[in-house]
Amino acid sequence: MEITATESKNVLLIQGVEKIFNEGKRNEVNVLKGIDFQMKPGDFFALMGPSGSGKSTLLNIVGGLLEYTKGNVKINNTEIYDLDDNDLTEMRSKNIGWIFQSFGLIDNLTALENIIIPLNLAGVYDLEAENRAHELLNLVGLGDRADHFPDGLSGGQQQRVAIARALANDPVILFADEPTGNLDTTTGLEIIALFKELSKMGKAILMVTHDVSLAHASNQVFILHDGKVKMELEEITSI
Ligand SMILES: Nc1ncnc2c1ncn2[C@@H]1O[C@H](COP(=O)(O)OP(=O)(O)O)[C@@H](O)[C@H]1O
Ligand SMILES: [Mg+2]
């Protein structure tokens, strides 16, 4: 298939995505009712919406973790749910970084070792993996914490390690589900500032947040409501 110029610029392209849980049953929920959305390198978007509106569902679908009921999701021009399980896993490992509210670090591994795991999974080992993990810790401002275990780090520092881990394989896109939900406001703002830096380096970042002030630090706020995404009309500048 020929790739058009407009298509190739998008790292993420979502068309007509619908999601129905428990289809045909009494507890059927139609969470997403036709989502169209696209992201280019360097886009930093915030996704807001009431609790239960489907933000995590949408993020999981675009991140290759949950198949839609209908639609298309393309990452780097590949329809991700056309891939078989192995190829989908490989695509995720190469192209996508995940950041969660609860950090998700492995407790009995050091900061450095936590970052080395996804590198090993992608076939990068030994000194090459160690050097890359050190570089990433420097990038997130934790160069002097390589040998610390998660419980010896503050919440903000743990989230920085998680961001470094998400960046391990140099993904094109980062998905962050309430990344500042367990952090105080000041620390949350520092994490957002780091996201802004990463977006300037060309990463596309889609972040779910409840916090209006954090959302407004992004380039564009989208609101999920009644199964549809609306672009916030207000012009978004910077922090
Ligand atoms: N695996 C599932 N099975 C059935 N319903 C689900 C499942 N996951 C989410 N839902 C429902 O989908 C809706 C959206 O959930 P979610 O995406 O977690 O919302 P948000 O992240 O915006 O709070 C909720 O009504 C939730 O109960
Ligand atoms: Mg959620």
CSV table of C-alpha atoms and ligand atoms in Angstrom, one decimal:
chain,number,residue,atom,x,y,z
A,1,MET,CA,0.0,0.0,0.0
A,2,GLU,CA,1.3,3.5,-0.9
A,3,ILE,CA,1.8,5.8,2.0
A,4,THR,CA,0.7,9.4,1.5
A,5,ALA,CA,2.7,12.4,2.7
A,6,THR,CA,0.1,13.4,5.3
A,7,GLU,CA,-0.2,9.8,6.6
A,8,SER,CA,3.5,9.4,7.0
A,9,LYS,CA,3.8,12.5,9.3
A,10,ASN,CA,1.5,11.0,11.9
A,11,VAL,CA,3.0,8.8,14.6
A,12,LEU,CA,-0.6,8.0,15.7
A,13,LEU,CA,-3.7,8.0,13.7
A,14,ILE,CA,-7.1,6.9,15.2
A,15,GLN,CA,-10.2,6.7,13.0
A,16,GLY,CA,-13.7,5.9,14.0
A,17,VAL,CA,-12.7,4.0,17.1
A,18,GLU,CA,-15.6,2.5,19.1
A,19,LYS,CA,-15.5,0.3,22.2
A,20,ILE,CA,-18.3,-1.6,23.6
A,21,PHE,CA,-17.7,-3.8,26.7
A,22,ASN,CA,-19.9,-6.9,27.2
A,23,GLU,CA,-21.5,-6.5,23.8
A,24,GLY,CA,-25.0,-7.9,23.6
A,25,LYS,CA,-25.2,-8.6,27.4
A,26,ARG,CA,-27.3,-6.8,30.0
A,27,ASN,CA,-24.2,-5.0,31.3
A,28,GLU,CA,-23.2,-3.7,27.9
A,29,VAL,CA,-21.4,-0.3,28.0
A,30,ASN,CA,-20.7,1.7,24.9
A,31,VAL,CA,-17.7,3.6,26.2
A,32,LEU,CA,-16.2,5.1,22.9
A,33,LYS,CA,-18.6,6.1,20.2
A,34,GLY,CA,-16.3,7.2,17.3
A,35,ILE,CA,-13.0,8.7,18.1
A,36,ASP,CA,-10.8,10.4,15.5
A,37,PHE,CA,-7.5,11.7,16.6
A,38,GLN,CA,-4.0,12.1,15.3
A,39,MET,CA,-0.5,12.9,16.7
A,40,LYS,CA,2.7,14.1,15.1
A,41,PRO,CA,6.2,14.0,16.5
A,42,GLY,CA,6.6,16.7,19.2
A,43,ASP,CA,2.8,16.9,20.0
A,44,PHE,CA,2.1,17.0,23.7
A,45,PHE,CA,-1.6,16.4,24.3
A,46,ALA,CA,-3.6,16.2,27.5
A,47,LEU,CA,-6.8,14.1,27.7
A,48,MET,CA,-9.3,15.0,30.3
A,49,GLY,CA,-12.8,13.9,31.1
A,50,PRO,CA,-15.0,12.7,34.0
A,51,SER,CA,-14.1,9.6,35.8
A,52,GLY,CA,-15.5,6.6,33.9
A,53,SER,CA,-15.6,8.5,30.6
A,54,GLY,CA,-13.2,6.0,29.0
A,55,LYS,CA,-9.8,7.8,29.2
A,56,SER,CA,-7.9,4.7,30.2
A,57,THR,CA,-9.9,2.6,27.8
A,58,LEU,CA,-8.8,4.9,24.9
A,59,LEU,CA,-5.2,5.0,26.1
A,60,ASN,CA,-5.1,1.2,26.3
A,61,ILE,CA,-6.6,0.8,22.8
A,62,VAL,CA,-4.1,3.2,21.2
A,63,GLY,CA,-1.2,1.7,23.2
A,64,GLY,CA,-1.9,-1.8,21.8
A,65,LEU,CA,-3.2,-3.3,25.1
A,66,LEU,CA,-6.9,-3.6,24.3
A,67,GLU,CA,-8.5,-4.2,21.0
A,68,TYR,CA,-11.3,-1.8,19.9
A,69,THR,CA,-14.8,-3.0,18.8
A,70,LYS,CA,-14.5,-1.0,15.6
A,71,GLY,CA,-12.2,1.5,13.8
A,72,ASN,CA,-8.5,1.9,13.0
A,73,VAL,CA,-5.4,2.6,15.1
A,74,LYS,CA,-2.2,3.2,13.2
A,75,ILE,CA,1.2,3.7,14.9
A,76,ASN,CA,3.9,4.7,12.4
A,77,ASN,CA,1.5,3.9,9.6
A,78,THR,CA,0.9,0.3,10.8
A,79,GLU,CA,-2.6,-0.9,11.7
A,80,ILE,CA,-1.6,-2.3,15.1
A,81,TYR,CA,-4.5,-4.8,15.5
A,82,ASP,CA,-3.7,-6.4,12.2
A,83,LEU,CA,-0.4,-7.6,13.7
A,84,ASP,CA,-0.2,-11.0,15.3
A,85,ASP,CA,0.7,-11.2,19.0
A,86,ASN,CA,4.4,-11.5,18.6
A,87,ASP,CA,4.6,-8.6,16.1
A,88,LEU,CA,2.3,-6.5,18.3
A,89,THR,CA,4.5,-7.1,21.3
A,90,GLU,CA,7.6,-6.1,19.3
A,91,MET,CA,5.9,-3.0,17.9
A,92,ARG,CA,5.0,-2.0,21.4
A,93,SER,CA,8.5,-2.5,22.7
A,94,LYS,CA,10.0,-0.5,19.9
A,95,ASN,CA,7.5,2.3,19.5
A,96,ILE,CA,5.6,2.9,22.7
A,97,GLY,CA,6.6,3.9,26.2
A,98,TRP,CA,4.1,3.6,29.1
A,99,ILE,CA,4.0,5.7,32.2
A,100,PHE,CA,1.5,4.9,35.0
A,101,GLN,CA,0.2,6.7,38.1
A,102,SER,CA,1.7,4.1,40.4
A,103,PHE,CA,5.2,4.2,38.7
A,104,GLY,CA,5.3,0.4,38.4
A,105,LEU,CA,9.0,0.0,39.2
A,106,ILE,CA,10.3,-3.4,40.4
A,107,ASP,CA,11.1,-3.0,44.1
A,108,ASN,CA,14.1,-5.3,44.4
A,109,LEU,CA,15.9,-3.8,41.4
A,110,THR,CA,17.9,-0.5,41.4
A,111,ALA,CA,16.9,2.5,39.3
A,112,LEU,CA,19.5,1.4,36.7
A,113,GLU,CA,18.4,-2.2,36.6
A,114,ASN,CA,14.7,-1.1,36.2
A,115,ILE,CA,15.7,0.7,33.0
A,116,ILE,CA,17.9,-2.2,31.8
A,117,ILE,CA,14.9,-4.6,31.8
A,118,PRO,CA,13.2,-3.2,28.7
A,119,LEU,CA,16.6,-2.9,27.0
A,120,ASN,CA,17.3,-6.6,27.6
A,121,LEU,CA,13.8,-7.4,26.3
A,122,ALA,CA,14.7,-5.6,23.1
A,123,GLY,CA,18.0,-7.5,22.7
A,124,VAL,CA,20.4,-4.8,24.2
A,125,TYR,CA,22.7,-6.3,26.8
A,126,ASP,CA,25.7,-5.8,29.1
A,127,LEU,CA,27.7,-2.6,28.8
A,128,GLU,CA,25.7,-1.2,26.0
A,129,ALA,CA,22.5,-1.5,28.1
A,130,GLU,CA,24.2,-0.1,31.2
A,131,ASN,CA,25.5,2.9,29.3
A,132,ARG,CA,22.2,3.6,27.7
A,133,ALA,CA,20.4,3.3,31.1
A,134,HIS,CA,23.0,5.8,32.6
A,135,GLU,CA,22.4,8.2,29.8
A,136,LEU,CA,18.6,8.0,30.4
A,137,LEU,CA,19.0,8.6,34.1
A,138,ASN,CA,21.1,11.7,33.3
A,139,LEU,CA,18.4,12.9,30.9
A,140,VAL,CA,15.7,12.7,33.7
A,141,GLY,CA,18.1,14.4,36.2
A,142,LEU,CA,18.9,11.3,38.3
A,143,GLY,CA,22.4,10.5,37.2
A,144,ASP,CA,23.5,10.2,40.8
A,145,ARG,CA,20.7,7.8,41.8
A,146,ALA,CA,21.6,4.8,39.6
A,147,ASP,CA,22.1,2.4,42.5
A,148,HIS,CA,19.1,3.5,44.6
A,149,PHE,CA,16.2,1.1,45.1
A,150,PRO,CA,12.7,2.5,44.5
A,151,ASP,CA,11.9,2.7,48.2
A,152,GLY,CA,14.9,5.0,48.6
A,153,LEU,CA,13.6,7.5,46.1
A,154,SER,CA,10.8,10.1,46.4
A,155,GLY,CA,7.6,9.7,44.4
A,156,GLY,CA,8.8,12.3,41.9
A,157,GLN,CA,12.1,10.5,41.5
A,158,GLN,CA,10.4,7.1,41.1
A,159,GLN,CA,8.3,8.6,38.3
A,160,ARG,CA,11.4,10.0,36.6
A,161,VAL,CA,12.9,6.5,36.7
A,162,ALA,CA,9.7,5.2,35.2
A,163,ILE,CA,10.0,7.9,32.4
A,164,ALA,CA,13.6,6.9,31.8
A,165,ARG,CA,12.4,3.3,31.5
A,166,ALA,CA,9.6,4.3,29.1
A,167,LEU,CA,12.3,6.0,27.0
A,168,ALA,CA,14.7,3.0,27.0
A,169,ASN,CA,14.0,1.8,23.4
A,170,ASP,CA,13.6,5.3,22.0
A,171,PRO,CA,9.9,5.1,21.3
A,172,VAL,CA,8.1,7.5,19.0
A,173,ILE,CA,5.2,8.0,21.4
A,174,LEU,CA,4.6,8.0,25.2
A,175,PHE,CA,1.3,7.2,26.8
A,176,ALA,CA,0.9,8.5,30.4
A,177,ASP,CA,-2.2,7.6,32.4
A,178,GLU,CA,-2.5,10.0,35.3
A,179,PRO,CA,1.3,10.3,35.7
A,180,THR,CA,1.1,12.9,38.4
A,181,GLY,CA,-1.9,11.3,40.3
A,182,ASN,CA,0.3,10.2,43.2
A,183,LEU,CA,2.5,13.4,43.4
A,184,ASP,CA,2.1,16.8,45.0
A,185,THR,CA,1.4,19.8,42.7
A,186,THR,CA,5.0,21.1,42.6
A,187,THR,CA,6.4,17.6,41.8
A,188,GLY,CA,3.6,17.1,39.3
A,189,LEU,CA,4.7,20.3,37.5
A,190,GLU,CA,8.3,19.2,37.4
A,191,ILE,CA,7.1,16.0,35.7
A,192,ILE,CA,5.1,18.0,33.2
A,193,ALA,CA,8.2,20.2,32.5
A,194,LEU,CA,10.1,17.0,31.7
A,195,PHE,CA,7.3,15.9,29.3
A,196,LYS,CA,7.6,19.3,27.6
A,197,GLU,CA,11.3,18.9,27.2
A,198,LEU,CA,10.8,15.4,25.8
A,199,SER,CA,8.2,16.7,23.3
A,200,LYS,CA,10.6,19.3,22.2
A,201,MET,CA,13.0,16.4,21.5
A,202,GLY,CA,10.4,15.0,19.1
A,203,LYS,CA,8.5,12.6,21.3
A,204,ALA,CA,4.7,12.5,20.9
A,205,ILE,CA,3.1,12.4,24.3
A,206,LEU,CA,-0.5,11.7,25.2
A,207,MET,CA,-1.2,12.2,28.9
A,208,VAL,CA,-4.4,11.6,30.8
A,209,THR,CA,-4.9,13.9,33.7
A,210,HIS,CA,-7.6,15.2,36.1
A,211,ASP,CA,-5.6,18.4,36.9
A,212,VAL,CA,-6.6,21.4,34.8
A,213,SER,CA,-3.5,23.4,35.5
A,214,LEU,CA,-1.3,20.4,34.4
A,215,ALA,CA,-3.4,19.8,31.3
A,216,HIS,CA,-2.9,23.4,30.3
A,217,ALA,CA,0.8,23.0,30.3
A,218,SER,CA,0.4,20.7,27.3
A,219,ASN,CA,0.1,22.0,23.7
A,220,GLN,CA,-3.6,20.9,23.4
A,221,VAL,CA,-6.3,19.7,25.7
A,222,PHE,CA,-8.9,17.2,24.6
A,223,ILE,CA,-12.0,16.3,26.5
A,224,LEU,CA,-13.6,12.9,26.4
A,225,HIS,CA,-17.3,13.1,27.0
A,226,ASP,CA,-20.2,10.9,26.1
A,227,GLY,CA,-17.9,8.6,24.1
A,228,LYS,CA,-16.6,11.4,21.9
A,229,VAL,CA,-13.4,13.5,22.0
A,230,LYS,CA,-13.7,17.3,21.7
A,231,MET,CA,-10.8,19.7,21.3
A,232,GLU,CA,-10.9,22.4,23.9
A,233,LEU,CA,-11.6,25.6,22.2
A,234,GLU,CA,-9.5,27.8,24.4
A,235,GLU,CA,-6.1,28.5,23.0
A,236,ILE,CA,-3.4,26.7,25.1
A,237,THR,CA,-0.1,28.4,25.5
A,238,SER,CA,2.5,27.3,28.1
A,239,ILE,CA,2.9,27.1,31.9
B,1,LIG,N1,-12.8,-4.5,31.2
B,1,LIG,C1,-13.9,-3.9,31.3
B,1,LIG,N2,-15.1,-4.5,31.3
B,1,LIG,C2,-16.3,-3.9,31.4
B,1,LIG,N3,-16.4,-2.5,31.5
B,1,LIG,C3,-15.2,-1.8,31.6
B,1,LIG,C4,-13.9,-2.4,31.5
B,1,LIG,N4,-13.0,-1.5,31.5
B,1,LIG,C5,-13.6,-0.3,31.7
B,1,LIG,N5,-15.0,-0.5,31.7
B,1,LIG,C6,-16.0,0.5,31.8
B,1,LIG,O1,-15.7,1.5,30.8
B,1,LIG,C7,-16.0,2.8,31.4
B,1,LIG,C8,-14.7,3.7,31.2
B,1,LIG,O2,-13.7,3.2,32.0
B,1,LIG,P1,-12.3,3.9,32.0
B,1,LIG,O3,-11.7,3.9,30.7
B,1,LIG,O4,-11.5,3.2,33.1
B,1,LIG,O5,-12.6,5.4,32.5
B,1,LIG,P2,-11.6,6.6,33.0
B,1,LIG,O6,-10.2,6.2,32.8
B,1,LIG,O7,-12.1,7.8,32.1
B,1,LIG,O8,-12.0,6.8,34.4
B,1,LIG,C9,-16.4,2.7,32.8
B,1,LIG,O9,-17.8,2.7,32.8
B,1,LIG,C10,-15.9,1.3,33.1
B,1,LIG,O10,-16.7,0.7,34.1
B,2,MG,MG,-8.6,5.9,34.1
